[in-house]
Amino acid sequence: MSAAPRAEPDPGRDPEREPGTDGGASAEGGAAEVRRRAPQRRDAFATRARILRAATQEFARNGFGGARGERIAKRARSSERMVYYYFGSKEGLFREVLESAYDALGVAEQALVLDDKAPREALAHFCRFVWRWYAEHPEFIGVLTAENQLQARHLRRSARLDVLVRPVVRLLAGLLERGERGGDFRPGLDAADLYVSIAGLGYFPVSNRHTLSAVLGRDLADPQVLEAHWRACEDMVLRCVDARLQSAG
């Protein structure tokens, strides 16, 4: 899946539906052209979105090396030509899949309301949000696993790297600061370190659910098993940040 370099496409233009233009068109013809192009623009955006969704499933299931353009095109009800037109190459498509996956998580994170909750309750709510997101979006886990196998090669080249994860770390830092001021959380906690720990507690059971389910003899996708795991993890996180632990130690 590769393609020759090409000019940056207009995301609202569908070349498969676009006829030739008439340079001598009248004002009335120009208005008709605008009306004609409106549904084409909607179709083009819809085609691009379908390709992106199909590519997300393909990369999550087969990794970067195993993903195939023809399967993406078939699932998107499109053609490989359109895949290349909108995304240029396999690398460009995968990078947009990554950015889109992080964007979806970021939109959900921005909707989190923590200020109306006491610090411990807010942190528990934050943890449950992250863990539930991972469980409900296994394609996110699959795409990130594929990129980790490539040592974040595509993510490091993203022009939007700074805005993909750091906002949620700042959100967590604000919560830790509030909890420290109120005497709920011990001082010196690093938001990035804590985020990695929280993410790991939710990521690992999803990314390894098949092998863990086999060796442990329990279905880690079972809602009751997940809930019991989340309760235990929530207790670990809250004990980790508890100001009383420092005074006791």
mmCIF file of C-alpha atoms in Angstrom:
data_model
loop_
_atom_site.group_PDB
_atom_site.id
_atom_site.type_symbol
_atom_site.label_atom_id
_atom_site.label_comp_id
_atom_site.label_asym_id
_atom_site.label_seq_id
_atom_site.Cartn_x
_atom_site.Cartn_y
_atom_site.Cartn_z
ATOM 1 C CA MET A 1 0.000 0.000 0.000
ATOM 2 C CA SER A 2 1.961 2.981 -1.263
ATOM 3 C CA ALA A 3 1.496 5.875 -3.604
ATOM 4 C CA ALA A 4 3.440 8.488 -5.506
ATOM 5 C CA PRO A 5 3.661 11.976 -3.947
ATOM 6 C CA ARG A 6 0.690 14.143 -4.819
ATOM 7 C CA ALA A 7 -0.682 17.592 -4.151
ATOM 8 C CA GLU A 8 -2.690 18.025 -0.951
ATOM 9 C CA PRO A 9 -6.325 17.168 -1.802
ATOM 10 C CA ASP A 10 -9.380 19.255 -1.127
ATOM 11 C CA PRO A 11 -11.221 17.140 1.496
ATOM 12 C CA GLY A 12 -14.554 18.358 0.119
ATOM 13 C CA ARG A 13 -13.837 17.315 -3.471
ATOM 14 C CA ASP A 14 -14.716 13.895 -4.814
ATOM 15 C CA PRO A 15 -12.741 13.367 -8.032
ATOM 16 C CA GLU A 16 -14.817 10.347 -8.952
ATOM 17 C CA ARG A 17 -17.914 12.523 -9.309
ATOM 18 C CA GLU A 18 -16.403 15.724 -10.647
ATOM 19 C CA PRO A 19 -16.974 16.499 -14.369
ATOM 20 C CA GLY A 20 -14.986 18.967 -16.461
ATOM 21 C CA THR A 21 -15.491 22.693 -15.923
ATOM 22 C CA ASP A 22 -16.593 25.344 -18.377
ATOM 23 C CA GLY A 23 -14.552 28.533 -18.160
ATOM 24 C CA GLY A 24 -17.280 30.509 -19.955
ATOM 25 C CA ALA A 25 -20.070 29.638 -17.580
ATOM 26 C CA SER A 26 -22.568 32.413 -16.867
ATOM 27 C CA ALA A 27 -23.483 33.770 -13.437
ATOM 28 C CA GLU A 28 -26.561 31.567 -13.518
ATOM 29 C CA GLY A 29 -24.406 28.604 -14.452
ATOM 30 C CA GLY A 30 -22.060 29.463 -11.570
ATOM 31 C CA ALA A 31 -24.934 29.358 -9.104
ATOM 32 C CA ALA A 32 -26.015 26.012 -10.517
ATOM 33 C CA GLU A 33 -22.434 24.787 -10.113
ATOM 34 C CA VAL A 34 -22.459 25.765 -6.421
ATOM 35 C CA ARG A 35 -25.716 23.881 -5.905
ATOM 36 C CA ARG A 36 -24.343 20.877 -7.760
ATOM 37 C CA ARG A 37 -21.156 20.814 -5.723
ATOM 38 C CA ALA A 38 -22.911 20.940 -2.329
ATOM 39 C CA PRO A 39 -24.009 17.272 -2.291
ATOM 40 C CA GLN A 40 -20.666 16.272 -3.805
ATOM 41 C CA ARG A 41 -18.864 17.981 -0.918
ATOM 42 C CA ARG A 42 -21.043 16.147 1.592
ATOM 43 C CA ASP A 43 -20.362 12.872 -0.224
ATOM 44 C CA ALA A 44 -16.618 13.547 -0.212
ATOM 45 C CA PHE A 45 -16.521 14.157 3.537
ATOM 46 C CA ALA A 46 -18.647 11.045 4.091
ATOM 47 C CA THR A 47 -16.301 8.967 1.901
ATOM 48 C CA ARG A 48 -13.258 10.213 3.780
ATOM 49 C CA ALA A 49 -14.892 9.458 7.136
ATOM 50 C CA ARG A 50 -15.815 5.927 6.017
ATOM 51 C CA ILE A 51 -12.255 5.281 4.890
ATOM 52 C CA LEU A 52 -10.926 6.505 8.236
ATOM 53 C CA ARG A 53 -13.305 4.268 10.206
ATOM 54 C CA ALA A 54 -12.506 1.267 8.031
ATOM 55 C CA ALA A 55 -8.770 1.915 8.343
ATOM 56 C CA THR A 56 -9.068 2.125 12.132
ATOM 57 C CA GLN A 57 -10.592 -1.355 12.235
ATOM 58 C CA GLU A 58 -8.038 -2.726 9.774
ATOM 59 C CA PHE A 59 -4.991 -1.354 11.605
ATOM 60 C CA ALA A 60 -6.384 -2.353 15.006
ATOM 61 C CA ARG A 61 -6.941 -5.923 13.818
ATOM 62 C CA ASN A 62 -3.886 -6.486 11.626
ATOM 63 C CA GLY A 63 -1.314 -3.927 12.737
ATOM 64 C CA PHE A 64 0.522 -1.577 10.425
ATOM 65 C CA GLY A 65 2.406 -4.263 8.501
ATOM 66 C CA GLY A 66 -0.596 -6.533 8.042
ATOM 67 C CA ALA A 67 -3.114 -3.869 7.016
ATOM 68 C CA ARG A 68 -4.189 -3.955 3.371
ATOM 69 C CA GLY A 69 -5.576 -1.129 1.278
ATOM 70 C CA GLU A 70 -7.992 -3.336 -0.637
ATOM 71 C CA ARG A 71 -9.654 -4.476 2.599
ATOM 72 C CA ILE A 72 -9.941 -0.885 3.804
ATOM 73 C CA ALA A 73 -11.471 0.186 0.496
ATOM 74 C CA LYS A 74 -13.945 -2.710 0.497
ATOM 75 C CA ARG A 75 -15.046 -2.050 4.086
ATOM 76 C CA ALA A 76 -15.419 1.661 3.306
ATOM 77 C CA ARG A 77 -17.423 0.926 0.138
ATOM 78 C CA SER A 78 -14.859 2.889 -1.826
ATOM 79 C CA SER A 79 -11.719 2.215 -3.892
ATOM 80 C CA GLU A 80 -7.997 2.142 -3.198
ATOM 81 C CA ARG A 81 -7.698 5.127 -5.531
ATOM 82 C CA MET A 82 -9.800 7.178 -3.129
ATOM 83 C CA VAL A 83 -7.777 5.958 -0.141
ATOM 84 C CA TYR A 84 -4.632 7.292 -1.808
ATOM 85 C CA TYR A 85 -6.358 10.479 -2.944
ATOM 86 C CA TYR A 86 -7.410 11.477 0.575
ATOM 87 C CA PHE A 87 -4.492 10.139 2.591
ATOM 88 C CA GLY A 88 -1.616 9.840 0.135
ATOM 89 C CA SER A 89 0.017 6.715 1.525
ATOM 90 C CA LYS A 90 -0.305 3.970 4.084
ATOM 91 C CA GLU A 91 1.834 6.032 6.471
ATOM 92 C CA GLY A 92 -0.343 9.108 6.039
ATOM 93 C CA LEU A 93 -3.498 7.106 6.620
ATOM 94 C CA PHE A 94 -2.126 5.421 9.733
ATOM 95 C CA ARG A 95 -1.012 8.758 11.187
ATOM 96 C CA GLU A 96 -4.509 10.173 10.705
ATOM 97 C CA VAL A 97 -5.997 7.054 12.295
ATOM 98 C CA LEU A 98 -3.787 7.624 15.338
ATOM 99 C CA GLU A 99 -4.646 11.313 15.559
ATOM 100 C CA SER A 100 -8.343 10.572 15.140
ATOM 101 C CA ALA A 101 -8.228 7.945 17.900
ATOM 102 C CA TYR A 102 -6.581 10.399 20.300
ATOM 103 C CA ASP A 103 -8.983 13.148 19.228
ATOM 104 C CA ALA A 104 -11.994 11.009 20.104
ATOM 105 C CA LEU A 105 -10.561 10.326 23.554
ATOM 106 C CA GLY A 106 -9.677 14.001 23.962
ATOM 107 C CA VAL A 107 -13.224 15.143 23.165
ATOM 108 C CA ALA A 108 -14.583 12.783 25.800
ATOM 109 C CA GLU A 109 -11.941 13.924 28.314
ATOM 110 C CA GLN A 110 -12.864 17.572 27.751
ATOM 111 C CA ALA A 111 -16.442 16.739 28.726
ATOM 112 C CA LEU A 112 -15.285 15.457 32.122
ATOM 113 C CA VAL A 113 -16.590 17.558 34.997
ATOM 114 C CA LEU A 114 -14.403 17.139 38.084
ATOM 115 C CA ASP A 115 -14.591 20.505 39.846
ATOM 116 C CA ASP A 116 -17.990 19.738 41.390
ATOM 117 C CA LYS A 117 -16.615 16.675 43.172
ATOM 118 C CA ALA A 118 -14.390 16.273 46.206
ATOM 119 C CA PRO A 119 -10.797 15.392 45.199
ATOM 120 C CA ARG A 120 -10.969 11.689 46.079
ATOM 121 C CA GLU A 121 -14.329 11.265 44.366
ATOM 122 C CA ALA A 122 -13.080 13.233 41.352
ATOM 123 C CA LEU A 123 -9.972 11.064 41.022
ATOM 124 C CA ALA A 124 -12.066 7.884 41.239
ATOM 125 C CA HIS A 125 -14.363 9.309 38.558
ATOM 126 C CA PHE A 126 -11.362 10.120 36.363
ATOM 127 C CA CYS A 127 -9.993 6.580 36.729
ATOM 128 C CA ARG A 128 -13.313 4.974 35.885
ATOM 129 C CA PHE A 129 -13.633 7.195 32.835
ATOM 130 C CA VAL A 130 -10.217 6.128 31.470
ATOM 131 C CA TRP A 131 -10.747 2.432 32.182
ATOM 132 C CA ARG A 132 -14.263 2.389 30.743
ATOM 133 C CA TRP A 133 -13.072 4.168 27.596
ATOM 134 C CA TYR A 134 -10.411 1.535 27.001
ATOM 135 C CA ALA A 135 -12.891 -1.301 27.569
ATOM 136 C CA GLU A 136 -15.464 0.215 25.229
ATOM 137 C CA HIS A 137 -12.960 1.142 22.505
ATOM 138 C CA PRO A 138 -10.749 -1.900 21.879
ATOM 139 C CA GLU A 139 -9.868 -0.451 18.462
ATOM 140 C CA PHE A 140 -8.059 2.369 20.301
ATOM 141 C CA ILE A 141 -5.985 -0.217 22.155
ATOM 142 C CA GLY A 142 -5.293 -2.107 18.938
ATOM 143 C CA VAL A 143 -4.092 0.970 17.055
ATOM 144 C CA LEU A 144 -1.862 2.080 19.941
ATOM 145 C CA THR A 145 -0.402 -1.400 20.258
ATOM 146 C CA ALA A 146 0.443 -1.351 16.551
ATOM 147 C CA GLU A 147 2.151 2.032 16.889
ATOM 148 C CA ASN A 148 4.111 0.936 19.951
ATOM 149 C CA GLN A 149 5.479 -1.966 17.937
ATOM 150 C CA LEU A 150 6.821 0.696 15.565
ATOM 151 C CA GLN A 151 8.298 2.714 18.473
ATOM 152 C CA ALA A 152 5.828 5.583 17.917
ATOM 153 C CA ARG A 153 7.342 6.292 14.507
ATOM 154 C CA HIS A 154 4.197 7.897 13.097
ATOM 155 C CA LEU A 155 3.066 9.646 16.263
ATOM 156 C CA ARG A 156 6.407 11.403 16.651
ATOM 157 C CA ARG A 157 5.926 12.922 13.192
ATOM 158 C CA SER A 158 2.484 14.279 13.994
ATOM 159 C CA ALA A 159 2.244 18.063 13.899
ATOM 160 C CA ARG A 160 -0.375 17.765 16.659
ATOM 161 C CA LEU A 161 1.658 15.697 19.102
ATOM 162 C CA ASP A 162 1.564 18.352 21.844
ATOM 163 C CA VAL A 163 -2.231 18.528 21.940
ATOM 164 C CA LEU A 164 -3.083 14.827 21.823
ATOM 165 C CA VAL A 165 -2.419 13.799 25.454
ATOM 166 C CA ARG A 166 -0.978 16.713 27.416
ATOM 167 C CA PRO A 167 -4.330 18.467 28.071
ATOM 168 C CA VAL A 168 -5.586 15.529 30.132
ATOM 169 C CA VAL A 169 -2.320 15.443 32.085
ATOM 170 C CA ARG A 170 -2.844 19.121 32.898
ATOM 171 C CA LEU A 171 -6.395 18.297 33.992
ATOM 172 C CA LEU A 172 -5.057 15.632 36.332
ATOM 173 C CA ALA A 173 -2.349 18.001 37.608
ATOM 174 C CA GLY A 174 -5.017 20.543 38.546
ATOM 175 C CA LEU A 175 -6.960 17.886 40.429
ATOM 176 C CA LEU A 176 -3.836 16.765 42.330
ATOM 177 C CA GLU A 177 -3.042 20.351 43.264
ATOM 178 C CA ARG A 178 -6.578 20.886 44.556
ATOM 179 C CA GLY A 179 -6.403 17.673 46.563
ATOM 180 C CA GLU A 180 -3.038 18.632 48.036
ATOM 181 C CA ARG A 181 -4.316 22.067 49.092
ATOM 182 C CA GLY A 182 -7.272 20.456 50.818
ATOM 183 C CA GLY A 183 -5.132 17.907 52.623
ATOM 184 C CA ASP A 184 -6.589 14.935 50.754
ATOM 185 C CA PHE A 185 -3.565 14.098 48.587
ATOM 186 C CA ARG A 186 0.047 13.861 49.630
ATOM 187 C CA PRO A 187 2.462 16.424 48.170
ATOM 188 C CA GLY A 188 4.985 15.684 45.451
ATOM 189 C CA LEU A 189 2.741 13.644 43.185
ATOM 190 C CA ASP A 190 3.638 13.869 39.504
ATOM 191 C CA ALA A 191 0.596 14.042 37.219
ATOM 192 C CA ALA A 192 2.315 12.372 34.254
ATOM 193 C CA ASP A 193 3.537 9.466 36.411
ATOM 194 C CA LEU A 194 0.096 8.989 37.917
ATOM 195 C CA TYR A 195 -1.534 9.144 34.475
ATOM 196 C CA VAL A 196 0.781 6.392 33.217
ATOM 197 C CA SER A 197 -0.168 4.254 36.220
ATOM 198 C CA ILE A 198 -3.905 4.842 35.753
ATOM 199 C CA ALA A 199 -3.691 4.198 32.022
ATOM 200 C CA GLY A 200 -1.688 1.018 32.560
ATOM 201 C CA LEU A 201 -4.243 -0.383 34.989
ATOM 202 C CA GLY A 202 -6.913 -0.069 32.305
ATOM 203 C CA TYR A 203 -4.841 -0.701 29.191
ATOM 204 C CA PHE A 204 -3.196 -3.985 30.152
ATOM 205 C CA PRO A 205 -6.372 -6.015 30.850
ATOM 206 C CA VAL A 206 -7.841 -4.945 27.489
ATOM 207 C CA SER A 207 -4.713 -5.346 25.364
ATOM 208 C CA ASN A 208 -3.994 -8.759 26.921
ATOM 209 C CA ARG A 209 -7.549 -9.895 27.625
ATOM 210 C CA HIS A 210 -7.356 -13.027 25.462
ATOM 211 C CA THR A 211 -4.167 -14.453 26.951
ATOM 212 C CA LEU A 212 -5.081 -13.391 30.484
ATOM 213 C CA SER A 213 -8.553 -14.914 30.153
ATOM 214 C CA ALA A 214 -6.970 -18.176 28.979
ATOM 215 C CA VAL A 215 -4.343 -18.507 31.716
ATOM 216 C CA LEU A 216 -6.514 -17.186 34.563
ATOM 217 C CA GLY A 217 -9.602 -19.144 33.604
ATOM 218 C CA ARG A 218 -11.880 -16.116 33.728
ATOM 219 C CA ASP A 219 -13.360 -13.908 31.044
ATOM 220 C CA LEU A 220 -11.779 -10.483 31.469
ATOM 221 C CA ALA A 221 -14.365 -9.003 29.107
ATOM 222 C CA ASP A 222 -17.164 -10.014 31.474
ATOM 223 C CA PRO A 223 -18.706 -6.823 32.961
ATOM 224 C CA GLN A 224 -18.712 -8.259 36.492
ATOM 225 C CA VAL A 225 -15.046 -9.263 36.251
ATOM 226 C CA LEU A 226 -14.175 -5.812 34.891
ATOM 227 C CA GLU A 227 -16.099 -4.096 37.669
ATOM 228 C CA ALA A 228 -14.300 -6.099 40.354
ATOM 229 C CA HIS A 229 -10.956 -5.275 38.734
ATOM 230 C CA TRP A 230 -11.807 -1.572 38.546
ATOM 231 C CA ARG A 231 -12.835 -1.494 42.219
ATOM 232 C CA ALA A 232 -9.505 -3.029 43.235
ATOM 233 C CA CYS A 233 -7.575 -0.609 40.982
ATOM 234 C CA GLU A 234 -9.516 2.373 42.267
ATOM 235 C CA ASP A 235 -8.599 1.400 45.814
ATOM 236 C CA MET A 236 -4.905 1.127 44.822
ATOM 237 C CA VAL A 237 -4.873 4.560 43.182
ATOM 238 C CA LEU A 238 -6.624 6.278 46.078
ATOM 239 C CA ARG A 239 -4.264 4.653 48.588
ATOM 240 C CA CYS A 240 -1.303 5.786 46.490
ATOM 241 C CA VAL A 241 -2.273 9.472 46.663
ATOM 242 C CA ASP A 242 -3.687 9.463 50.209
ATOM 243 C CA ALA A 243 -2.135 12.167 52.402
ATOM 244 C CA ARG A 244 -2.581 9.944 55.450
ATOM 245 C CA LEU A 245 -0.043 7.478 54.088
ATOM 246 C CA GLN A 246 2.717 10.093 54.273
ATOM 247 C CA SER A 247 1.848 11.109 57.801
ATOM 248 C CA ALA A 248 1.673 7.454 58.821
ATOM 249 C CA GLY A 249 5.060 6.700 57.188
#
